[in-house]
CSV table of C-alpha atoms in Angstrom, one decimal:
chain,number,residue,atom,x,y,z
A,1,UNK,CA,0.0,0.1,0.4
A,2,UNK,CA,2.7,2.0,0.4
A,3,UNK,CA,3.1,2.9,-3.5
A,4,UNK,CA,2.7,6.4,-5.3
A,5,UNK,CA,-0.9,6.5,-7.8
A,6,UNK,CA,-2.4,8.6,-10.1
A,7,UNK,CA,-5.5,8.4,-8.7
A,8,UNK,CA,-7.4,6.6,-5.5
A,9,UNK,CA,-10.6,6.1,-5.5
A,10,UNK,CA,-12.6,5.8,-2.1
A,11,UNK,CA,-16.3,3.6,-2.3
A,12,UNK,CA,-17.0,1.4,-5.6
A,13,UNK,CA,-20.3,2.8,-6.8
A,14,UNK,CA,-21.3,2.6,-9.8
A,15,UNK,CA,-20.3,6.0,-10.7
A,16,UNK,CA,-16.7,5.5,-8.5
A,17,UNK,CA,-16.2,1.8,-10.6
A,18,UNK,CA,-17.0,3.3,-13.9
A,19,UNK,CA,-14.6,6.0,-13.0
A,20,UNK,CA,-11.6,4.3,-12.2
A,21,UNK,CA,-12.4,1.5,-15.3
A,22,UNK,CA,-12.0,5.0,-17.7
A,23,UNK,CA,-8.6,6.4,-15.5
A,24,UNK,CA,-6.7,3.2,-15.7
A,25,UNK,CA,-8.1,2.7,-19.8
A,26,UNK,CA,-6.2,6.3,-20.0
A,27,UNK,CA,-3.2,4.6,-18.1
A,28,UNK,CA,-3.3,6.6,-14.8
A,29,UNK,CA,-2.1,4.1,-12.2
A,30,UNK,CA,-5.6,3.7,-9.8
A,31,UNK,CA,-5.7,2.4,-6.3
A,32,UNK,CA,-9.1,1.4,-5.8
A,33,UNK,CA,-10.9,1.2,-2.1
A,34,UNK,CA,-13.9,0.4,-0.2
A,35,UNK,CA,-15.1,0.4,3.6
A,36,UNK,CA,-17.6,-2.4,2.3
A,37,UNK,CA,-16.3,-6.6,1.8
A,38,UNK,CA,-18.4,-5.5,-1.1
A,39,UNK,CA,-19.2,-4.0,-4.5
A,40,UNK,CA,-21.3,-1.6,-5.7
A,41,UNK,CA,-21.8,1.1,-2.4
A,42,UNK,CA,-25.3,2.9,-2.2
A,43,UNK,CA,-25.8,1.1,-5.6
A,44,UNK,CA,-25.3,-2.6,-4.4
A,45,UNK,CA,-27.4,-5.4,-5.3
A,46,UNK,CA,-29.4,-7.7,-2.3
A,47,UNK,CA,-30.1,-11.1,-1.8
A,48,UNK,CA,-33.0,-11.7,0.3
A,49,UNK,CA,-31.5,-12.7,3.3
A,50,UNK,CA,-29.6,-9.4,2.9
A,51,UNK,CA,-32.3,-7.4,2.4
A,52,UNK,CA,-34.1,-8.9,5.3
A,53,UNK,CA,-31.6,-7.6,7.4
A,54,UNK,CA,-31.0,-4.2,5.8
A,55,UNK,CA,-34.7,-3.4,7.0
A,56,UNK,CA,-36.2,-6.2,8.7
A,57,UNK,CA,-33.0,-6.5,11.2
A,58,UNK,CA,-32.8,-10.3,10.8
A,59,UNK,CA,-31.5,-12.5,8.9
A,60,UNK,CA,-35.2,-15.4,8.3
A,61,UNK,CA,-37.4,-14.5,4.8
A,62,UNK,CA,-40.7,-16.2,5.0
A,63,UNK,CA,-40.1,-19.4,2.7
A,64,UNK,CA,-42.8,-18.6,0.6
A,65,UNK,CA,-40.7,-15.7,-1.0
A,66,UNK,CA,-38.7,-18.7,-2.4
A,67,UNK,CA,-34.6,-19.3,-2.0
A,68,UNK,CA,-32.4,-15.9,-1.1
A,69,UNK,CA,-29.9,-16.5,-3.3
A,70,UNK,CA,-31.8,-15.7,-6.5
A,71,UNK,CA,-32.7,-12.8,-5.0
A,72,UNK,CA,-30.7,-9.7,-7.4
A,73,UNK,CA,-32.3,-6.4,-5.7
A,74,UNK,CA,-30.1,-3.5,-6.7
A,75,UNK,CA,-30.6,-1.0,-4.3
A,76,UNK,CA,-30.5,1.6,-7.0
A,77,UNK,CA,-32.8,0.4,-9.0
A,78,UNK,CA,-32.1,1.8,-13.6
A,79,UNK,CA,-32.5,1.6,-16.0
A,80,UNK,CA,-30.2,2.2,-19.2
A,81,UNK,CA,-31.3,3.8,-22.7
A,82,UNK,CA,-30.4,1.0,-25.8
A,83,UNK,CA,-28.3,4.4,-27.4
A,84,UNK,CA,-27.4,6.0,-24.1
A,85,UNK,CA,-24.3,7.2,-23.2
A,86,UNK,CA,-24.0,4.5,-20.4
A,87,UNK,CA,-24.0,2.3,-23.3
A,88,UNK,CA,-21.5,4.3,-25.3
A,89,UNK,CA,-19.6,4.1,-22.2
A,90,UNK,CA,-19.9,0.2,-22.1
A,91,UNK,CA,-18.8,0.0,-25.6
A,92,UNK,CA,-16.0,2.7,-25.4
A,93,UNK,CA,-14.6,0.3,-22.4
A,94,UNK,CA,-15.0,-3.2,-24.0
A,95,UNK,CA,-17.4,-4.2,-20.8
A,96,UNK,CA,-20.1,-5.5,-22.5
A,97,UNK,CA,-17.6,-8.5,-22.3
A,98,UNK,CA,-18.9,-9.2,-18.8
A,99,UNK,CA,-22.7,-8.7,-19.0
A,100,UNK,CA,-25.5,-9.5,-20.8
A,101,UNK,CA,-27.7,-7.5,-21.4
A,102,UNK,CA,-31.9,-7.7,-22.3
A,103,UNK,CA,-34.3,-5.2,-23.3
A,104,UNK,CA,-37.2,-3.9,-20.6
A,105,UNK,CA,-40.5,-5.2,-22.3
A,106,UNK,CA,-42.6,-1.4,-21.4
A,107,UNK,CA,-42.4,2.7,-21.2
A,108,UNK,CA,-45.1,3.6,-19.7
A,109,UNK,CA,-46.8,7.1,-18.1
A,110,UNK,CA,-49.6,7.8,-15.6
A,111,UNK,CA,-52.0,10.3,-16.8
A,112,UNK,CA,-55.6,11.2,-15.9
A,113,UNK,CA,-55.6,8.0,-13.6
A,114,UNK,CA,-55.1,5.5,-16.0
A,115,UNK,CA,-51.3,4.0,-17.3
A,116,UNK,CA,-50.5,4.3,-20.8
A,117,UNK,CA,-48.1,3.2,-23.0
A,118,UNK,CA,-45.7,6.4,-24.1
A,119,UNK,CA,-46.0,7.2,-27.7
A,120,UNK,CA,-42.2,8.2,-28.7
A,121,UNK,CA,-43.3,8.2,-33.5
A,122,UNK,CA,-45.7,10.1,-35.5
A,123,UNK,CA,-47.1,6.1,-35.7
A,124,UNK,CA,-46.9,5.3,-32.8
A,125,UNK,CA,-48.8,8.8,-31.7
A,126,UNK,CA,-52.3,8.4,-33.9
A,127,UNK,CA,-52.8,5.3,-32.1
A,128,UNK,CA,-52.7,6.4,-28.4
A,129,UNK,CA,-55.5,6.5,-26.0
A,130,UNK,CA,-53.5,9.7,-24.2
A,131,UNK,CA,-55.2,12.3,-27.1
A,132,UNK,CA,-57.7,13.2,-29.1
A,133,UNK,CA,-58.3,13.1,-32.7
A,134,UNK,CA,-57.1,16.8,-33.5
A,135,UNK,CA,-53.9,16.4,-30.6
A,136,UNK,CA,-53.4,13.4,-32.2
A,137,UNK,CA,-52.4,14.9,-35.1
A,138,UNK,CA,-50.8,17.9,-33.7
A,139,UNK,CA,-48.6,15.0,-32.1
A,140,UNK,CA,-47.3,13.5,-34.8
A,141,UNK,CA,-46.3,16.8,-36.8
A,142,UNK,CA,-44.8,17.2,-33.6
A,143,UNK,CA,-42.7,14.1,-33.7
A,144,UNK,CA,-41.9,13.9,-37.0
A,145,UNK,CA,-40.0,17.5,-36.9
A,146,UNK,CA,-38.0,16.2,-34.1
A,147,UNK,CA,-37.4,12.4,-36.1
A,148,UNK,CA,-36.3,14.9,-39.5
A,149,UNK,CA,-34.6,17.1,-37.2
A,150,UNK,CA,-30.7,17.3,-37.8
A,151,UNK,CA,-28.6,20.0,-36.3
A,152,UNK,CA,-26.1,20.4,-39.2
A,153,UNK,CA,-29.5,20.6,-41.4
A,154,UNK,CA,-31.3,24.0,-41.9
A,155,UNK,CA,-33.1,22.4,-43.9
A,156,UNK,CA,-35.3,20.0,-40.8
A,157,UNK,CA,-35.1,23.3,-38.5
A,158,UNK,CA,-38.0,24.9,-39.9
A,159,UNK,CA,-37.2,28.5,-38.5
A,160,UNK,CA,-36.4,27.9,-35.8
A,161,UNK,CA,-32.9,27.9,-33.8
A,162,UNK,CA,-32.9,25.8,-31.3
A,163,UNK,CA,-29.8,27.2,-29.1
A,164,UNK,CA,-31.9,30.6,-29.2
A,165,UNK,CA,-35.9,29.6,-28.4
A,166,UNK,CA,-37.6,27.8,-25.8
A,167,UNK,CA,-38.9,24.2,-25.0
A,168,UNK,CA,-42.0,26.0,-24.7
A,169,UNK,CA,-41.8,28.3,-27.9
A,170,UNK,CA,-41.7,25.2,-30.1
A,171,UNK,CA,-44.3,23.2,-28.1
A,172,UNK,CA,-46.3,26.1,-28.6
A,173,UNK,CA,-45.8,26.6,-33.2
A,174,UNK,CA,-47.1,23.4,-32.5
A,175,UNK,CA,-50.2,24.1,-30.3
A,176,UNK,CA,-49.5,20.9,-28.3
A,177,UNK,CA,-51.9,20.6,-25.1
A,178,UNK,CA,-50.5,20.6,-21.7
A,179,UNK,CA,-51.6,16.5,-20.7
A,180,UNK,CA,-49.6,15.9,-24.1
A,181,UNK,CA,-46.3,18.1,-23.1
A,182,UNK,CA,-46.9,16.6,-19.8
A,183,UNK,CA,-46.2,13.1,-20.9
A,184,UNK,CA,-43.6,14.5,-24.1
A,185,UNK,CA,-41.3,15.9,-21.5
A,186,UNK,CA,-41.0,13.7,-18.6
A,187,UNK,CA,-41.8,9.9,-19.8
A,188,UNK,CA,-40.2,10.7,-23.7
A,189,UNK,CA,-37.5,13.8,-22.5
A,190,UNK,CA,-37.2,12.4,-18.4
A,191,UNK,CA,-37.3,15.9,-17.8
A,192,UNK,CA,-37.9,15.3,-13.8
A,193,UNK,CA,-39.6,18.8,-13.5
A,194,UNK,CA,-40.8,21.3,-15.7
A,195,UNK,CA,-38.0,23.6,-15.7
A,196,UNK,CA,-36.9,22.6,-19.4
A,197,UNK,CA,-39.8,24.8,-20.3
A,198,UNK,CA,-37.9,27.8,-20.1
A,199,UNK,CA,-34.5,26.4,-21.2
A,200,UNK,CA,-33.3,25.7,-24.8
A,201,UNK,CA,-34.9,23.5,-26.9
A,202,UNK,CA,-31.9,22.2,-27.9
A,203,UNK,CA,-31.8,19.4,-25.3
A,204,UNK,CA,-35.1,19.0,-25.0
A,205,UNK,CA,-35.2,17.9,-28.2
A,206,UNK,CA,-32.3,15.8,-28.1
A,207,UNK,CA,-34.0,13.7,-25.2
A,208,UNK,CA,-37.0,12.6,-27.4
A,209,UNK,CA,-33.9,11.3,-30.6
A,210,UNK,CA,-32.3,9.6,-27.9
A,211,UNK,CA,-35.9,8.1,-26.6
A,212,UNK,CA,-37.1,7.1,-30.4
A,213,UNK,CA,-33.5,6.4,-31.2
A,214,UNK,CA,-33.4,3.7,-28.4
A,215,UNK,CA,-36.7,2.6,-29.0
A,216,UNK,CA,-35.8,1.6,-32.5
A,217,UNK,CA,-32.6,-0.4,-31.5
A,218,UNK,CA,-34.2,-4.1,-30.4
A,219,UNK,CA,-37.2,-3.1,-31.4
A,220,UNK,CA,-38.7,-4.3,-28.3
A,221,UNK,CA,-41.7,-2.4,-26.2
A,222,UNK,CA,-39.4,-0.2,-24.5
A,223,UNK,CA,-35.7,2.0,-25.2
A,224,UNK,CA,-34.1,1.0,-22.4
A,225,UNK,CA,-32.3,-2.0,-21.4
A,226,UNK,CA,-30.9,-3.5,-18.2
A,227,UNK,CA,-28.4,-6.6,-17.1
A,228,UNK,CA,-28.9,-9.8,-16.3
A,229,UNK,CA,-28.3,-10.3,-12.1
A,230,UNK,CA,-28.8,-6.6,-11.5
A,231,UNK,CA,-26.9,-4.0,-10.9
A,232,UNK,CA,-24.6,-5.5,-9.1
A,233,UNK,CA,-23.2,-6.2,-12.3
A,234,UNK,CA,-21.9,-3.1,-13.5
A,235,UNK,CA,-19.7,-2.0,-10.6
A,236,UNK,CA,-17.9,-5.2,-10.6
A,237,UNK,CA,-17.0,-5.6,-15.2
A,238,UNK,CA,-15.3,-1.6,-14.7
A,239,UNK,CA,-13.7,-2.9,-11.6
A,240,UNK,CA,-12.6,-6.2,-14.1
A,241,UNK,CA,-11.8,-3.8,-16.2
A,242,UNK,CA,-9.7,-1.9,-13.9
A,243,UNK,CA,-7.7,-4.6,-12.8
A,244,UNK,CA,-7.1,-5.7,-16.5
A,245,UNK,CA,-5.5,-1.9,-16.8
A,246,UNK,CA,-3.5,-2.4,-14.1
A,247,UNK,CA,-5.5,-1.0,-10.9
A,248,UNK,CA,-5.5,-2.5,-7.7
A,249,UNK,CA,-8.5,-2.9,-5.8
A,250,UNK,CA,-9.3,-3.7,-1.7
A,251,UNK,CA,-12.1,-4.0,-0.4
A,252,UNK,CA,-12.7,-4.5,3.5
A,253,UNK,CA,-10.5,-0.9,3.9
A,254,UNK,CA,-11.8,0.5,7.0
A,255,UNK,CA,-11.7,4.1,7.9
A,256,UNK,CA,-10.1,5.4,4.3
A,257,UNK,CA,-8.8,8.6,5.7
A,258,UNK,CA,-8.5,11.6,3.2
A,259,UNK,CA,-4.5,13.0,3.7
A,260,UNK,CA,-4.4,16.5,3.5
A,261,UNK,CA,-0.9,18.4,3.2
A,262,UNK,CA,-0.4,22.2,5.1
A,263,UNK,CA,-1.8,24.3,1.0
A,264,UNK,CA,-5.2,21.8,2.4
A,265,UNK,CA,-4.3,19.7,-0.6
A,266,UNK,CA,-5.1,15.8,-0.5
A,267,UNK,CA,-2.4,14.0,-1.0
A,268,UNK,CA,-2.9,9.9,0.0
A,269,UNK,CA,-5.4,8.4,2.1
A,270,UNK,CA,-4.6,6.2,5.5
A,271,UNK,CA,-6.5,3.3,6.4
A,272,UNK,CA,-4.7,0.3,8.8
A,273,UNK,CA,-1.6,1.9,9.8
A,274,UNK,CA,-0.9,2.6,6.1
A,275,UNK,CA,-0.6,5.9,3.8
A,276,UNK,CA,-1.0,4.6,-0.8
A,277,UNK,CA,-0.4,9.2,-2.1
A,278,UNK,CA,-1.8,10.1,-4.8
A,279,UNK,CA,-1.5,13.1,-6.5
A,280,UNK,CA,-5.8,12.8,-6.7
A,281,UNK,CA,-9.0,11.4,-5.0
A,282,UNK,CA,-12.2,10.5,-6.4
A,283,UNK,CA,-14.4,9.4,-3.7
A,284,UNK,CA,-18.9,9.3,-2.7
A,285,UNK,CA,-20.3,12.0,-0.3
A,286,UNK,CA,-19.6,9.5,2.1
A,287,UNK,CA,-16.0,9.4,2.3
A,288,UNK,CA,-15.6,13.5,2.8
A,289,UNK,CA,-19.1,14.1,4.8
A,290,UNK,CA,-17.0,18.0,5.5
A,291,UNK,CA,-16.9,18.8,1.6
A,292,UNK,CA,-20.6,18.3,0.6
A,293,UNK,CA,-23.9,19.1,1.8
A,294,UNK,CA,-27.3,18.1,1.6
A,295,UNK,CA,-30.0,19.2,-0.8
A,296,UNK,CA,-32.7,16.1,-1.0
A,297,UNK,CA,-33.8,13.2,0.0
A,298,UNK,CA,-35.5,10.3,-1.6
A,299,UNK,CA,-38.5,8.2,-0.3
A,300,UNK,CA,-39.0,4.6,-1.9
A,301,UNK,CA,-40.6,1.3,-1.5
A,302,UNK,CA,-39.3,-2.2,-2.6
A,303,UNK,CA,-42.2,-4.2,-3.3
A,304,UNK,CA,-41.8,-8.5,-3.8
A,305,UNK,CA,-44.8,-9.3,-6.0
A,306,UNK,CA,-46.0,-12.7,-7.7
A,307,UNK,CA,-47.2,-10.7,-10.4
A,308,UNK,CA,-46.8,-8.2,-12.8
A,309,UNK,CA,-47.3,-4.5,-12.6
A,310,UNK,CA,-51.6,-4.5,-13.9
A,311,UNK,CA,-52.0,-2.4,-16.9
A,312,UNK,CA,-48.7,-2.4,-18.7
A,313,UNK,CA,-49.3,-5.9,-20.9
A,314,UNK,CA,-48.3,-8.8,-18.5
A,315,UNK,CA,-44.3,-7.1,-18.7
A,316,UNK,CA,-42.2,-9.2,-17.2
A,317,UNK,CA,-39.8,-5.8,-16.8
A,318,UNK,CA,-41.6,-1.8,-16.9
A,319,UNK,CA,-40.9,1.5,-16.1
A,320,UNK,CA,-44.4,3.9,-16.0
A,321,UNK,CA,-43.6,7.5,-14.8
A,322,UNK,CA,-45.6,10.0,-12.7
A,323,UNK,CA,-45.1,13.2,-14.0
A,324,UNK,CA,-45.7,16.2,-11.0
A,325,UNK,CA,-48.5,17.5,-12.3
A,326,UNK,CA,-50.9,14.3,-12.1
A,327,UNK,CA,-50.2,14.3,-8.8
A,328,UNK,CA,-49.8,17.6,-7.7
A,329,UNK,CA,-46.9,17.4,-6.1
A,330,UNK,CA,-43.4,19.4,-7.4
A,331,UNK,CA,-41.7,16.5,-8.2
A,332,UNK,CA,-41.8,12.6,-11.1
A,333,UNK,CA,-42.5,9.2,-9.3
A,334,UNK,CA,-41.6,6.3,-11.1
A,335,UNK,CA,-42.5,2.8,-11.1
A,336,UNK,CA,-39.7,0.0,-11.7
A,337,UNK,CA,-40.3,-3.6,-12.2
A,338,UNK,CA,-38.4,-6.2,-12.9
A,339,UNK,CA,-38.6,-10.0,-12.5
A,340,UNK,CA,-37.3,-13.5,-12.9
A,341,UNK,CA,-36.7,-12.3,-16.7
A,342,UNK,CA,-34.2,-10.6,-15.8
A,343,UNK,CA,-32.6,-12.9,-13.3
A,344,UNK,CA,-33.3,-10.7,-10.1
A,345,UNK,CA,-35.7,-12.9,-8.7
A,346,UNK,CA,-37.1,-16.8,-8.2
A,347,UNK,CA,-39.0,-17.8,-11.4
A,348,UNK,CA,-43.4,-15.8,-10.5
A,349,UNK,CA,-41.7,-13.3,-8.5
A,350,UNK,CA,-41.3,-9.4,-9.5
A,351,UNK,CA,-39.8,-6.8,-7.9
A,352,UNK,CA,-41.2,-3.2,-7.8
A,353,UNK,CA,-39.6,-0.5,-7.4
A,354,UNK,CA,-41.6,3.5,-6.4
A,355,UNK,CA,-39.5,6.1,-6.0
A,356,UNK,CA,-39.6,10.2,-5.8
A,357,UNK,CA,-37.8,13.3,-4.5
A,358,UNK,CA,-39.6,13.0,-0.9
A,359,UNK,CA,-41.4,15.9,-0.1
A,360,UNK,CA,-42.4,15.1,3.3
A,361,UNK,CA,-41.0,12.9,6.4
A,362,UNK,CA,-44.0,10.2,5.3
A,363,UNK,CA,-42.8,7.9,2.8
A,364,UNK,CA,-45.3,5.4,3.2
A,365,UNK,CA,-48.3,9.1,2.2
A,366,UNK,CA,-46.2,9.8,-0.3
A,367,UNK,CA,-45.8,7.2,-1.9
A,368,UNK,CA,-49.1,6.3,-2.0
A,369,UNK,CA,-50.1,7.2,-5.5
A,370,UNK,CA,-47.7,4.6,-7.1
A,371,UNK,CA,-48.1,2.0,-4.4
A,372,UNK,CA,-51.6,1.9,-5.2
A,373,UNK,CA,-50.9,0.9,-8.7
A,374,UNK,CA,-49.0,-2.1,-8.1
A,375,UNK,CA,-52.2,-4.6,-7.2
A,376,UNK,CA,-51.4,-7.3,-4.8
A,377,UNK,CA,-48.3,-7.0,-2.5
A,378,UNK,CA,-46.6,-9.8,-0.9
A,379,UNK,CA,-44.1,-8.0,0.8
A,380,UNK,CA,-42.7,-3.9,1.1
A,381,UNK,CA,-39.7,-2.1,3.0
A,382,UNK,CA,-40.0,2.0,3.2
A,383,UNK,CA,-36.2,3.5,2.9
A,384,UNK,CA,-35.1,7.2,2.5
A,385,UNK,CA,-31.9,8.8,2.1
A,386,UNK,CA,-30.1,11.8,1.9
A,387,UNK,CA,-28.7,13.2,-1.2
A,388,UNK,CA,-26.3,14.8,-1.5
A,389,UNK,CA,-23.4,17.8,-3.3
A,390,UNK,CA,-20.1,18.4,-3.2
A,391,UNK,CA,-19.7,21.9,-1.8
A,392,UNK,CA,-15.6,21.9,-2.9
A,393,UNK,CA,-13.5,23.4,-6.2
A,394,UNK,CA,-11.8,20.0,-6.5
A,395,UNK,CA,-9.0,22.5,-7.8
A,396,UNK,CA,-7.9,24.0,-4.3
A,397,UNK,CA,-7.9,20.5,-2.6
A,398,UNK,CA,-7.3,17.7,-5.8
A,399,UNK,CA,-10.9,15.8,-4.5
A,400,UNK,CA,-13.4,15.3,-7.5
A,401,UNK,CA,-17.1,14.1,-5.1
A,402,UNK,CA,-19.7,12.3,-7.1
A,403,UNK,CA,-23.1,13.5,-6.5
A,404,UNK,CA,-25.9,10.7,-4.2
A,405,UNK,CA,-27.9,9.4,-6.6
A,406,UNK,CA,-31.6,10.4,-7.8
A,407,UNK,CA,-35.1,9.1,-7.6
A,408,UNK,CA,-35.0,8.7,-11.7
A,409,UNK,CA,-35.4,4.9,-12.4
A,410,UNK,CA,-33.1,5.0,-15.6
A,411,UNK,CA,-29.1,6.2,-16.1
A,412,UNK,CA,-29.5,9.8,-17.5
A,413,UNK,CA,-28.3,12.1,-15.2
A,414,UNK,CA,-26.3,9.6,-13.3
A,415,UNK,CA,-24.2,9.3,-16.6
A,416,UNK,CA,-23.9,13.3,-16.8
A,417,UNK,CA,-22.3,13.1,-13.6
A,418,UNK,CA,-19.6,10.5,-14.3
A,419,UNK,CA,-18.8,12.4,-17.5
A,420,UNK,CA,-18.6,15.8,-15.9
A,421,UNK,CA,-16.1,14.5,-12.9
A,422,UNK,CA,-13.9,12.8,-16.0
A,423,UNK,CA,-13.4,16.2,-17.8
A,424,UNK,CA,-12.8,17.6,-14.2
A,425,UNK,CA,-9.7,15.1,-13.6
A,426,UNK,CA,-8.9,14.5,-17.0
A,427,UNK,CA,-9.0,18.4,-18.4
A,428,UNK,CA,-9.5,16.4,-21.7
A,429,UNK,CA,-13.5,15.6,-23.1
A,430,UNK,CA,-14.4,11.6,-23.4
A,431,UNK,CA,-14.7,10.4,-27.0
A,432,UNK,CA,-18.0,8.5,-26.6
A,433,UNK,CA,-17.8,8.1,-30.6
A,434,UNK,CA,-18.7,4.2,-31.3
A,435,UNK,CA,-20.0,1.5,-32.6
A,436,UNK,CA,-23.8,1.0,-31.4
A,437,UNK,CA,-23.8,-2.4,-33.4
A,438,UNK,CA,-21.3,-3.7,-31.4
A,439,UNK,CA,-24.9,-3.8,-28.3
A,440,UNK,CA,-27.1,-4.3,-30.2
A,441,UNK,CA,-24.8,-8.6,-30.7
A,442,UNK,CA,-24.4,-8.5,-26.7
A,443,UNK,CA,-28.1,-7.5,-25.9
A,444,UNK,CA,-30.2,-10.5,-26.0
A,445,UNK,CA,-33.5,-10.1,-27.7
């Protein structure tokens, strides 16, 4: 341990593992440590006995739920966009060879008390019960505009400069109703609240295009994919990658104290009386609590069920987004469901999550609109955790701290944070121009 490293990474959460993998591939000498004796940190996956221990305090789950080891219950459940940045990172680093993915069956939105499939193309817009006849025609025109939009082809811009006009202005040009805007903005463009409406339209249109392109990748019922055996496979895949490129891993290292010099710059990490020196420290908020601030809380329910979520066409894996306006809330609510189809539960069992940014101290009450959509539930666990953001300047202290995971059940915001951290640590852009057909081969239809 008394060696010198370019970077020491603390915590084996998904963000930290992706970064240690990317930095190792770049040729940096990386030491990766964790106080836990397992990979994944906050974003680990638990078997049934571990789940019972964490939430019920004993390790005796009822026998009727089946074998403990057949469960892989994600603590931060998220699907990935088939054409999204995380998939590009996986291909760029070749981590795809350690994982098998399967398309997610369904993508739905909650509207006026019912669950509907999310229409993502002009053809789907015409079939959707979410809109009346005239609104369908307007939505179809809007979808065609988005599908045909090419940044480098002014003919496709219809006179709109998307860097200057707001999303609200583009939407009003097509005369779309509030209800339509609600599902497009939240279930297609995956915005967490309505603040995007007054931002430049470019990001909004790009997000819609990403959804449609991801949907087309596997011709499945959704734009999402998810690894077999759960997300716990991802940190381990990146850990293997780092090891292949010379990264060193040490689990179960107590304390992990970051050492600072007289100028306040981190120069190493001490554990069990030994100090490893480094130029930079990368970690999750729990390792440097005095350099982060609390910015919110996530409330969630973890439910074990013996059936799919009703009204989702019997989907074995599905995301349902409940836009804030539909619930009279400040933030969206998310339903995530996976099952034995992705090897995260025994045959016939489903794991559903309901999550949202907490607005009260009562997760049971707050999550009720989502839980009510699940139908009968075998077991429910409630959880609430704090979200943190770094307050330090990495140029002053050589510390690069990730933000906590939000309530969303997709990876778009997580990967944005990772890419931004990579840029800060290395001073360069991550090249993600990759051949996406490579991923198609690794995703099981």
